[in-house]
Coordinates of C-alpha atoms in Angstrom, one line a residue:
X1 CA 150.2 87.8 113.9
X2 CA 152.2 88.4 110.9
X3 CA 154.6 91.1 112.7
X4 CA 156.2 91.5 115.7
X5 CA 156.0 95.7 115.4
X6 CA 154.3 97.8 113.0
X7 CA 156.1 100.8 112.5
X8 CA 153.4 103.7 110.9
X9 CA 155.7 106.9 109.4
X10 CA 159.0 106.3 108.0
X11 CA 160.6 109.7 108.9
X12 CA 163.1 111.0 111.2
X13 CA 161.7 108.5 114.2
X14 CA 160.5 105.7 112.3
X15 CA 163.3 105.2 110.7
X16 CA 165.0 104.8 114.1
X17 CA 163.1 102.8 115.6
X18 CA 162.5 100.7 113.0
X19 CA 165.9 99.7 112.2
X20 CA 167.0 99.4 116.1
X21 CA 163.8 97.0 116.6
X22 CA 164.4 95.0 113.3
X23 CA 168.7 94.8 114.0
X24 CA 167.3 93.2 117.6
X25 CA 165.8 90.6 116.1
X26 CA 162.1 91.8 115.5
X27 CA 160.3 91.3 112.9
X28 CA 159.0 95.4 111.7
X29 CA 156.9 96.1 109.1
X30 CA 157.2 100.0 108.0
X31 CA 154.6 102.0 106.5
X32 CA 155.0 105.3 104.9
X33 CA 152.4 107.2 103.1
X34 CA 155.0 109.2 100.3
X35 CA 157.2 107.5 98.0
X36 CA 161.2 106.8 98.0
X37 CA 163.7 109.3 98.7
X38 CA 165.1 108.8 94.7
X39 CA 164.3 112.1 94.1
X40 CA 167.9 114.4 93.8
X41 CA 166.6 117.4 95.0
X42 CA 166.0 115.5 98.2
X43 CA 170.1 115.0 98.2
X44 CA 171.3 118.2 96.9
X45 CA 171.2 120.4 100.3
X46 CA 169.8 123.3 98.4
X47 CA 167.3 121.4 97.1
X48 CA 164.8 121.8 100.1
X49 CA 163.5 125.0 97.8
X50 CA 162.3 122.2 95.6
X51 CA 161.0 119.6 97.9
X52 CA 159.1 122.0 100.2
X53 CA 155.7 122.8 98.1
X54 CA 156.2 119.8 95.9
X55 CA 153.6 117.0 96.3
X56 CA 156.2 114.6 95.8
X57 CA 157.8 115.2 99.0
X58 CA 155.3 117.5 101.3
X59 CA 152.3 116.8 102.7
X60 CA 150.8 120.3 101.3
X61 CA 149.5 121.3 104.3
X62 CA 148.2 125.0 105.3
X63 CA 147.4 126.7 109.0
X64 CA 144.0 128.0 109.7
X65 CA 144.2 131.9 109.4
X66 CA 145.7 132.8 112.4
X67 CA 144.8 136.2 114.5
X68 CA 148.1 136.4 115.9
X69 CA 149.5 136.6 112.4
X70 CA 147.3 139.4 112.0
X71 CA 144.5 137.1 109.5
X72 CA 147.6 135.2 107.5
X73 CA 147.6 131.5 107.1
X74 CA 151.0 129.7 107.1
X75 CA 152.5 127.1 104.5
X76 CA 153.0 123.9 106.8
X77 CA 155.6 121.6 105.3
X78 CA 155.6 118.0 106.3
X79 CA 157.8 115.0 104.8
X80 CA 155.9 113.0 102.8
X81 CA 158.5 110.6 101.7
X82 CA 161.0 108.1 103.0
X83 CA 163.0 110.4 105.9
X84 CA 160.3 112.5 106.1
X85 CA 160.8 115.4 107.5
X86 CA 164.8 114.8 107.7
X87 CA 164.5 114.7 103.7
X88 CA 163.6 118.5 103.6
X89 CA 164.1 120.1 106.4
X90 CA 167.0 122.6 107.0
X91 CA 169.6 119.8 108.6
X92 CA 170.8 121.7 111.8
X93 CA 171.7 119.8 114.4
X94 CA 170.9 121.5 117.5
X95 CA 169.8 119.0 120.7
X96 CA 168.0 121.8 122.7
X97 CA 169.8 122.5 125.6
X98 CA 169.8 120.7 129.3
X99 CA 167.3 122.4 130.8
X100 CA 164.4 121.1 128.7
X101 CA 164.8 117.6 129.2
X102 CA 165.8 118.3 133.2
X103 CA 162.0 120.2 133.0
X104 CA 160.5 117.7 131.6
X105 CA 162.3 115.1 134.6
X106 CA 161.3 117.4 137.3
X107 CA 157.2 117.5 135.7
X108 CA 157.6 114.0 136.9
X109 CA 158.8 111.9 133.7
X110 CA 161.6 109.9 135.0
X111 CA 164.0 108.5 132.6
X112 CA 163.8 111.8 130.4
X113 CA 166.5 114.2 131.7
X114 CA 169.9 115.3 130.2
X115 CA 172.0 113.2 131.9
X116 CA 169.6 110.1 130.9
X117 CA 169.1 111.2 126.7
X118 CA 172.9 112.7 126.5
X119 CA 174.2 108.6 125.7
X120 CA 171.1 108.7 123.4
X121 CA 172.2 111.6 121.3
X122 CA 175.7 110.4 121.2
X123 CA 174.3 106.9 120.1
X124 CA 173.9 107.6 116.7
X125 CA 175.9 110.4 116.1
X126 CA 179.1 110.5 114.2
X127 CA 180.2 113.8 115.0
X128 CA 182.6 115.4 112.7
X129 CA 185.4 116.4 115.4
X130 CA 185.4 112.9 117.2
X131 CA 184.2 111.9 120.1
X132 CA 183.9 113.4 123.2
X133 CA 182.4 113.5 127.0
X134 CA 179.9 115.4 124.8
X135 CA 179.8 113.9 121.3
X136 CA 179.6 110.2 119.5
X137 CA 181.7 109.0 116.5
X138 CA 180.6 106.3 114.2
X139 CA 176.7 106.1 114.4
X140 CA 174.7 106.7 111.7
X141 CA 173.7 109.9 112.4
X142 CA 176.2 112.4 110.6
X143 CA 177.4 116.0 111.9
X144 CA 179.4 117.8 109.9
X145 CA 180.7 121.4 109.2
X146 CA 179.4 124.3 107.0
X147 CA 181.2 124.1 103.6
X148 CA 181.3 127.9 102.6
X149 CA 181.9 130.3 103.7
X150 CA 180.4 134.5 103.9
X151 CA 182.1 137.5 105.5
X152 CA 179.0 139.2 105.7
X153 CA 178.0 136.5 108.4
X154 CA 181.6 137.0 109.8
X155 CA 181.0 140.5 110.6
X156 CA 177.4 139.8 111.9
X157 CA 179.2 137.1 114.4
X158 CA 181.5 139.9 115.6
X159 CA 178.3 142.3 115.8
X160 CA 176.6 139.9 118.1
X161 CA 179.6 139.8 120.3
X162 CA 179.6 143.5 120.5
X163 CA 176.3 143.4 121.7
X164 CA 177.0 141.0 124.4
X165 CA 176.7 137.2 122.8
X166 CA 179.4 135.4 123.3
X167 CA 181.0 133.1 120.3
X168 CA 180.8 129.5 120.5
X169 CA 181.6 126.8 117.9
X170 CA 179.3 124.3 119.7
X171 CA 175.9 125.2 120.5
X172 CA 175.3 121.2 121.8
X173 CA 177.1 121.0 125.3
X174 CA 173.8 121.7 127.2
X175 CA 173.5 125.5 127.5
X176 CA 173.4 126.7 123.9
X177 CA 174.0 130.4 124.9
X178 CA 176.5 132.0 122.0
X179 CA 177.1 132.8 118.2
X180 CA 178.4 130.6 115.8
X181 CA 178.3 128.6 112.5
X182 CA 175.6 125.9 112.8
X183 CA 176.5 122.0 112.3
X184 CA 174.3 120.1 109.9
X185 CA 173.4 116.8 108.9
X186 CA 175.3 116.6 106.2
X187 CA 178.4 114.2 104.3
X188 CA 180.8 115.3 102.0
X189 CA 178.3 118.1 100.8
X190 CA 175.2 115.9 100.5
X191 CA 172.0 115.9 102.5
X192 CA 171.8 113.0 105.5
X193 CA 167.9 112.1 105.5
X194 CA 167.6 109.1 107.9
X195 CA 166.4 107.1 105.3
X196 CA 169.9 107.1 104.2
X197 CA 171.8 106.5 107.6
X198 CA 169.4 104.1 109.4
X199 CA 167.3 102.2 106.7
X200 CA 170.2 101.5 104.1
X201 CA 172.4 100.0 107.3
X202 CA 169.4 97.8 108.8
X203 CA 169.0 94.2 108.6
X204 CA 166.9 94.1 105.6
X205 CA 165.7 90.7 105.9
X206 CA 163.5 91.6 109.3
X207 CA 162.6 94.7 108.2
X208 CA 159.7 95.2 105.3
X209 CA 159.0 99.0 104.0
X210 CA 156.7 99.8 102.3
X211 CA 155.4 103.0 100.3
X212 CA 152.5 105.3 99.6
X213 CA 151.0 103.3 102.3
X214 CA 148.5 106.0 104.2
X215 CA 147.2 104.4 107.1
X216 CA 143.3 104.7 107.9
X217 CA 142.9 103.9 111.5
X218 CA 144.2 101.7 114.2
X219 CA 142.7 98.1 114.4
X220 CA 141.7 97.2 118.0
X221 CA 140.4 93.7 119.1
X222 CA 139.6 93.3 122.8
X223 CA 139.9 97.2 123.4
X224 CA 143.7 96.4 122.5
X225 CA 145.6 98.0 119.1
X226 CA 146.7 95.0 117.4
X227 CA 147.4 96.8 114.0
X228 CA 146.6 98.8 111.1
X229 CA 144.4 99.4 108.3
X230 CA 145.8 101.1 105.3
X231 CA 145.7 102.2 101.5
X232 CA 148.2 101.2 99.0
X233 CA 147.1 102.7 95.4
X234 CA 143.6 102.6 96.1
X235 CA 143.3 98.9 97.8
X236 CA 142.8 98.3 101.5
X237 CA 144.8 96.5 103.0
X238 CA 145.4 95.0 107.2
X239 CA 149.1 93.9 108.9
X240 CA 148.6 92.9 112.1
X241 CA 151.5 92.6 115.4
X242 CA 152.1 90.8 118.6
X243 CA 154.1 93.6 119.8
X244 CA 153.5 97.3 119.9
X245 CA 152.2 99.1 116.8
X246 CA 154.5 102.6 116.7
X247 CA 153.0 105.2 115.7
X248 CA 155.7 107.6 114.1
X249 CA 153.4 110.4 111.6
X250 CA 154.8 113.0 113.6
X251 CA 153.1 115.9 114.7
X252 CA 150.3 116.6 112.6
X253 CA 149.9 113.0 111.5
X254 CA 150.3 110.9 114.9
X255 CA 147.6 113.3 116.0
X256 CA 145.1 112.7 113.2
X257 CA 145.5 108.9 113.1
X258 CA 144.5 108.5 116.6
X259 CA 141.8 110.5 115.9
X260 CA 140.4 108.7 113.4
X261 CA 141.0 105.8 115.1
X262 CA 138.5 107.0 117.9
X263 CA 140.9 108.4 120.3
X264 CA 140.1 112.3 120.7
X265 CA 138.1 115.2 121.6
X266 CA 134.5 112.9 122.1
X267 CA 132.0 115.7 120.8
X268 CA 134.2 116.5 117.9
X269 CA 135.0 112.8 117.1
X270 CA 131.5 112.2 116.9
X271 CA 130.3 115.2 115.1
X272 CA 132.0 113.3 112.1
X273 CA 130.7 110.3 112.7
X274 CA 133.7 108.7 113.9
X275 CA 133.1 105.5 117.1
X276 CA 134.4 107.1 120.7
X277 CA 136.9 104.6 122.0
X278 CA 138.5 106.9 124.2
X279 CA 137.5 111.2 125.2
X280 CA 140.9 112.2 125.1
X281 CA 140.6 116.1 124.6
X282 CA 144.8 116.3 125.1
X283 CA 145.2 114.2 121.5
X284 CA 145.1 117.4 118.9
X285 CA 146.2 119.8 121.6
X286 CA 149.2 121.4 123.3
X287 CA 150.4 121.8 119.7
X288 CA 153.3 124.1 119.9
X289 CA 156.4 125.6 117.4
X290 CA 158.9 127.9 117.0
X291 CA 157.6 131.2 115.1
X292 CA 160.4 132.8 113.6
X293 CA 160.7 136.8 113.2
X294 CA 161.8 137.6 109.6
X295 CA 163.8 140.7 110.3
X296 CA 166.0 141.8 106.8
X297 CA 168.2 144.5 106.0
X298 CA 169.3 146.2 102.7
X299 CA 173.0 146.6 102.8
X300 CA 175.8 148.3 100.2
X301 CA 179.3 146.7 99.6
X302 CA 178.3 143.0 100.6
X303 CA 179.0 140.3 98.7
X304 CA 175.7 137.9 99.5
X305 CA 173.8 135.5 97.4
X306 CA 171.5 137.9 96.4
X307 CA 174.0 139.0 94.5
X308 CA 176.0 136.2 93.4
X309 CA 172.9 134.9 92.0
X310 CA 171.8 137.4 90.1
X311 CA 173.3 136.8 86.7
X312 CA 173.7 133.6 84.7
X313 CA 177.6 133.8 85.4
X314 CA 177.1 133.8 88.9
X315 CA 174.7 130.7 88.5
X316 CA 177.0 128.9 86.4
X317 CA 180.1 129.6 89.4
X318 CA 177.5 128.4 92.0
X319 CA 176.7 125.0 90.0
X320 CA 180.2 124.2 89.2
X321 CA 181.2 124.9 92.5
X322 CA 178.8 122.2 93.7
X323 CA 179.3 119.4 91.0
X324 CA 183.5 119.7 91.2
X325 CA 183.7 120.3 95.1
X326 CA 180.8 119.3 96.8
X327 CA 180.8 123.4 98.3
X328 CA 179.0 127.1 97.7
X329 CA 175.8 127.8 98.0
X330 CA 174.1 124.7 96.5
X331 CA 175.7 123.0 100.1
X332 CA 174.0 125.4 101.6
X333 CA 171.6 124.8 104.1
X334 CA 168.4 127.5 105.0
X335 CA 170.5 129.1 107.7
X336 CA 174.2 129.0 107.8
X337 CA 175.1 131.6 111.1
X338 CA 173.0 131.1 114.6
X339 CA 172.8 132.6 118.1
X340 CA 171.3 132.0 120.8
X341 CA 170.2 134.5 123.1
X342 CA 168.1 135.7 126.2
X343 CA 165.6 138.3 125.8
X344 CA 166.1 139.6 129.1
X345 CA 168.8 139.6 131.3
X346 CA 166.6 137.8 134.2
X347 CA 166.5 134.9 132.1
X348 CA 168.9 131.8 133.2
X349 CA 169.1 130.2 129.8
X350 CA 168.9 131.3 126.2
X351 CA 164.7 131.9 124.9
X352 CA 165.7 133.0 121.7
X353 CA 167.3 131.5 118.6
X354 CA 167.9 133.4 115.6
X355 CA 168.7 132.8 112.1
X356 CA 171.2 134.5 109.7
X357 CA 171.5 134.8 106.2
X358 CA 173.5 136.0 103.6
X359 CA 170.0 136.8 101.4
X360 CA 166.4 138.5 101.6
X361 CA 163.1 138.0 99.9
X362 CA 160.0 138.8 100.3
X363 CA 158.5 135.1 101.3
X364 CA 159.1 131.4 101.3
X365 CA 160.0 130.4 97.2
X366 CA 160.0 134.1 95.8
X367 CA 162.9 135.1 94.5
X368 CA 165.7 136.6 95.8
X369 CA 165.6 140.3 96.1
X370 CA 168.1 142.4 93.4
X371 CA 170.3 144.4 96.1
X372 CA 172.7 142.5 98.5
X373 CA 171.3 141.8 101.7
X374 CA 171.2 139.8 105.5
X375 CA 168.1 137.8 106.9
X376 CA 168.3 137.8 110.7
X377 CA 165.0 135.9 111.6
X378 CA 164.5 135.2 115.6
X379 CA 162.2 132.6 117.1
X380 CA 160.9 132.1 120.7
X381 CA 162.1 129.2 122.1
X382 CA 159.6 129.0 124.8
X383 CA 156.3 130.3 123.6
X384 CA 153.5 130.0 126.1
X385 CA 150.8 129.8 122.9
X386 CA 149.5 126.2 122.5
X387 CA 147.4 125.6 119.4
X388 CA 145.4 122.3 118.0
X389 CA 145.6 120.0 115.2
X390 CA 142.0 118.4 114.6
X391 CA 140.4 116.4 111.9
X392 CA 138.4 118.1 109.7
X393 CA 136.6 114.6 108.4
X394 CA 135.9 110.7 109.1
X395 CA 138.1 110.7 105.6
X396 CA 141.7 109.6 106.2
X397 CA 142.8 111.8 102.6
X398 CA 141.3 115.1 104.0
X399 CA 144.0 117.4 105.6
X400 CA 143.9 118.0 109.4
X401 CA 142.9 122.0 110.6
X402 CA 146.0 123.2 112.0
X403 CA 145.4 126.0 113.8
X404 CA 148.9 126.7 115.9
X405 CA 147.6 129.9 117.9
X406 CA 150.5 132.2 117.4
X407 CA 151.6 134.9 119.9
X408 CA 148.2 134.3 121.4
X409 CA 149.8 134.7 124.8
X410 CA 150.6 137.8 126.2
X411 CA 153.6 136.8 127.1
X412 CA 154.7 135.5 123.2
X413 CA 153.9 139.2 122.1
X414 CA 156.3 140.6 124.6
X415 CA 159.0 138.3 123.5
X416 CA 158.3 139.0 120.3
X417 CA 158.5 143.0 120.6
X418 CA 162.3 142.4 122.4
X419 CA 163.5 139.8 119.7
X420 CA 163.1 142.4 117.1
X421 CA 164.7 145.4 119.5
X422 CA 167.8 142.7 119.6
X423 CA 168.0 141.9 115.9
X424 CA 168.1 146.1 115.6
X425 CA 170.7 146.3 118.2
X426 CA 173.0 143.0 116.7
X427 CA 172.6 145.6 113.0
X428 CA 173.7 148.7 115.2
X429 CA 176.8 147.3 116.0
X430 CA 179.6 148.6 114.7
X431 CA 181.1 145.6 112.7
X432 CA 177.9 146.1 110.9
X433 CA 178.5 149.9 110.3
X434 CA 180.5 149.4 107.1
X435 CA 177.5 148.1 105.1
X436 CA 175.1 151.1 105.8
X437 CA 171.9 148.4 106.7
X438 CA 168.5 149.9 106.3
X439 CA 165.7 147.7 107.6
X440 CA 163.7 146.4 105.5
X441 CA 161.6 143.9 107.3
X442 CA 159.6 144.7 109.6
X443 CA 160.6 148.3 108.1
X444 CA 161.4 151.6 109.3
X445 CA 158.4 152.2 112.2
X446 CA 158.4 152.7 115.8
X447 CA 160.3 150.8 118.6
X448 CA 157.2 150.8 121.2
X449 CA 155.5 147.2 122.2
X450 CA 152.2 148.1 120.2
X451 CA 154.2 148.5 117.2
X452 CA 156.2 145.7 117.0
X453 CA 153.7 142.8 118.2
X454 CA 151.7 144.3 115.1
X455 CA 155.0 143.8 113.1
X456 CA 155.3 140.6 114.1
X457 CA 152.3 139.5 113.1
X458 CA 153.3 140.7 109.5
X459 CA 156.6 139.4 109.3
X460 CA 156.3 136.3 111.4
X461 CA 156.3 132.5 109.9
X462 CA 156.7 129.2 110.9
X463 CA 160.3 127.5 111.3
X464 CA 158.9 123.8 111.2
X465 CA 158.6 122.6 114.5
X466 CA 155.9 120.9 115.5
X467 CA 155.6 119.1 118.5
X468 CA 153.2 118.3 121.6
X469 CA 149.9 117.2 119.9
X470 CA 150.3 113.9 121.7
X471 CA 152.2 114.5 124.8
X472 CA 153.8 112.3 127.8
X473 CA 153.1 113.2 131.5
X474 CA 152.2 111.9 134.4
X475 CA 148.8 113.3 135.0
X476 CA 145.2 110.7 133.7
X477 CA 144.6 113.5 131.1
X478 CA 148.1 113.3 129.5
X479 CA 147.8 110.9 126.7
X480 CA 151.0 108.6 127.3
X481 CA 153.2 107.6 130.0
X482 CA 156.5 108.1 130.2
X483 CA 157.5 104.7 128.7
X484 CA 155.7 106.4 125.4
X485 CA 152.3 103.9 125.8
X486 CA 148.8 105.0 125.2
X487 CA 147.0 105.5 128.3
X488 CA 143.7 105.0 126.9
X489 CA 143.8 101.5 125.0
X490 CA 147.3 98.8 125.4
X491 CA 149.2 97.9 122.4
X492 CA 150.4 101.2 121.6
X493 CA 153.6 103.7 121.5
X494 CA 153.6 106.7 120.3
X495 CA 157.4 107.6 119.0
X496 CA 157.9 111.7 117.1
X497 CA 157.7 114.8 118.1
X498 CA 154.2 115.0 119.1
X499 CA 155.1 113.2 122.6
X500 CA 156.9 116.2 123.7
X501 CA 155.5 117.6 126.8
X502 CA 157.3 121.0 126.1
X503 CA 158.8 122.1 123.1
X504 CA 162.9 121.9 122.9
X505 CA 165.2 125.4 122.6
X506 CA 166.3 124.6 119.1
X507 CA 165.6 122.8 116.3
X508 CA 163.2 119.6 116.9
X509 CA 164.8 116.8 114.2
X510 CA 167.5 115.6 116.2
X511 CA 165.7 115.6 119.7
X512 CA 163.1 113.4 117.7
X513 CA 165.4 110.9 116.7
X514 CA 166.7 110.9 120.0
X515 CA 163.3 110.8 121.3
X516 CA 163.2 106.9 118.8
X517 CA 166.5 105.9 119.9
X518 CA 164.9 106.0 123.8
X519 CA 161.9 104.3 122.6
X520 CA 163.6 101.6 120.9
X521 CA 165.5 101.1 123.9
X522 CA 162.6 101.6 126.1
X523 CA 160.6 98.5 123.7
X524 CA 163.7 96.3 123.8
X525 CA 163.9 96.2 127.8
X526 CA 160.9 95.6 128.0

């Protein structure tokens, strides 16, 4: 065997695991379909506009039309490049809160509660205030402050108070309930992708990467996954390990290799032709992600970047900013301000997360709108819908149908209806009073359920969060076991975001890198 690990996916958890197996002593071989992470936009914080869409960094991918969206399909970004999706996503760091990893203990995966993933987190972190019973200092994994500032977000803060959410200036001690600036994965005003804070620090000698390497399908000899066959620029090519292969594509991609590897849905696996190793109908499913509500309103008097941006001068202020102080808007990242809230009172944690910034447009990459104005878009923490990713070919290069079943749950479309009643009370709010907002997404119509779930389906778009297509439990059907091994065939861990069992109240990049760290850990002992 030429390696002791094969690592497939050099993104947020490959990167991890990679580097913690190779530091050990291992010898890892890392594969990862895109290219470098040379690319400056990648670096620039602001630069996400130009890395999301771009073939150089994304995967490209698109939903299937979704009902709940009323007929609309979704842009899907993916990292396709070293870091993956930790090279373009929105750098929040936000761990979920205590509750989810205690749930996913009590369904009966020991090891995986917050007391047990809390070192985990604080492993890598290097958290900008020091550490802390609740925070690391000096791992690779930076968090740092927010370097600009808005007043416009300052009075939406004191708006949310006055509607009963309390401030915070930590939203990572376990309950996340509050309102306050987010922290981001930043350093000294540039992007941290963990390309940059894990592969650049590991023992270079043990560990091999290599690029635009898409993998085919898993190699198994004996009914055991001994390692991979891939494509570099057209050639085929075979590594081979005496340890565990890892398979770190995330969501979409973990899912689809698998797949093709025979390990899947039987009667769809063999409707394209592909050998049955394993009927596994839980490998595509349980897919599950954070829909966010885009909720905007026009204001007068603001100062916001609609604004700012809006004439060459203000462009030119906005660059030099950046390039002489590392600060403005090109440090920005896609949400600055955040709450977390509970859509009814019942509730003992926070289901909702929102959003807020100091800009509107009309979608994703349009431009800004030409009047100042506040974005306030709310997600469901929690949602009940579960959707599929499936392969739509034997063909490795063909594009997965993702089909993420938005608010098809009653319950989602109830959540939905109060998220947006919330956003409108947070605007009511008398620290809001001296911009005169008018609503301008969803739009001046009625307040009844009806109304709004049909609004939501208009103004409603992913936040990026995939996880669950390739989920631990306890049960036969689950497709791993809590130590992260495929149940179906030895030889195999599966380390990203798809091994969620539930999806995590917050933002998914730093639980994924935990979710490495424990694998790595997990490998090591074992």
């Amino acid at each position: 065997m030429d390696w002791d690990h094969i690592v497939v996916g050099a993104g947020s958890a490959g990167c991890v695991v990679a580097k913690r197996l190779a530091d050990a002593g291992r010898k890892v071989l890392l594969l990862e379909a895109g290219g470098k992470d040379n690319y400056h936009w990648i670096h620039i914080p602001m630069g996400y506009l130009y890395c999301i869409g771009n073939p150089r960094t994304d995967w490209m991918y698109k939903t299937a039309s979704e009902p709940g969206l009323n007929g609309r399909s979704l842009i899907y970004p993916r990292g396709k490049v070293l870091g993956g999706c930790s090279s373009i996503n929105g750098m929040l760091y936000l761990r979920g809160q205590a509750a989810d990893y205690d749930g996913w203990r009590q369904m009966g995966l020991a090891g995986w509660g917050w007391d047990d993933v809390l070192p985990l987190f604080k492993k890598s972190e290097d958290y900008v205030e020091g550490p802390s019973d609740l925070h690391g200092s000096g791992g690779e994994w930076r968090v740092d402050n927010q370097r600009l500032h808005w007043d416009v977000l300052d009075h939406w803060r004191d708006a949310a108070v006055a509607a009963g959410i309390p401030a915070t200036d930590d939203f990572n001690t376990g309950n996340n309930e509050g309102v306050g600036y987010f922290k981001v994965n930043q350093k000294n005003g540039w992007r941290m992708n963990t390309a940059k804070a894990f592969l650049r620090a590991s023992k270079q000698a043990r560990l091999k990467v290599q690029t635009h390497a898409q993998v085919r399908r898993l190699i198994l000899q004996d009914g055991r996954i001994v390692g991979v066959e891939y494509d570099v620029q057209g050639q085929t090519q075979r590594a081979f390990c005496g340890g565990d292969v890892v398979l770190s594509a995330g969501a979409i991609g973990s899912a689809q290799i698998l797949q093709l590897s025979g390990f899947g849905p039987a009667a769809h696996l063999a409707q394209h032709g592909i050998d049955v190793q394993a009927d596994q109908p839980q490998i595509g499913g349980n897919l599950q992600d954070h829909l966010q509500l885009r909720c905007a309103w026009r204001l007068e008097g603001a100062k916001t970047l609609n604004t700012l941006a809006a004439s060459w001068h203000g462009k030119m202020r906005i660059g030099l900013d950046y390039v002489l102080r590392r600060r403005g808007p090109m440090s920005m990242a896609p949400s600055q301000l955040g709450a977390f809230a509970k859509s009814h009172p019942d509730l003992e944690t926070p289901d909702l997360e929102f959003h807020v910034q100091p800009l509107s447009l009309e979608a994703f990459g349009q431009p800004l709108h030409d009047f100042p104005a506040i974005t306030a878009s709310v997600c469901n923490l929690r949602p009940s819908s579960r959707g599929r990713v499936d392969i739509t070919s034997a063909d490795y290069r063909d594009a997965p149908k993702i089909a993420p079943n938005y608010l098809s749950d009653p319950a989602d479309q109830i959540t939905a209806a109060r998220s947006i009643r919330l956003a409108r009370q947070i605007m009511a709010s008398g620290p809001m009073d001296r911009y005169n907002p008018q609503e301008i997404k969803p739009g001046v119509i009625g307040d009844d359920d009806d109304t709004l779930i049909n609004a939501a389906g208009d103004v409603g778009t992913t936040i990026f969060h995939p996880v669950g297509t390739v989920a631990m439990g306890v049960g036969a059907d689950a497709p791993l076991d809590a130590q992260l091994r495929l149940r179906a065939a030895p030889g195999l861990r599966v380390v990203d975001a798809s091994v969620m069992p539930r999806i995590t109240s917050g933002n998914t990049n730093s639980p994924t890198i935990m979710i490495a760290e424990k694998a790595a850990q997990m490998m090591l002992e074992a």
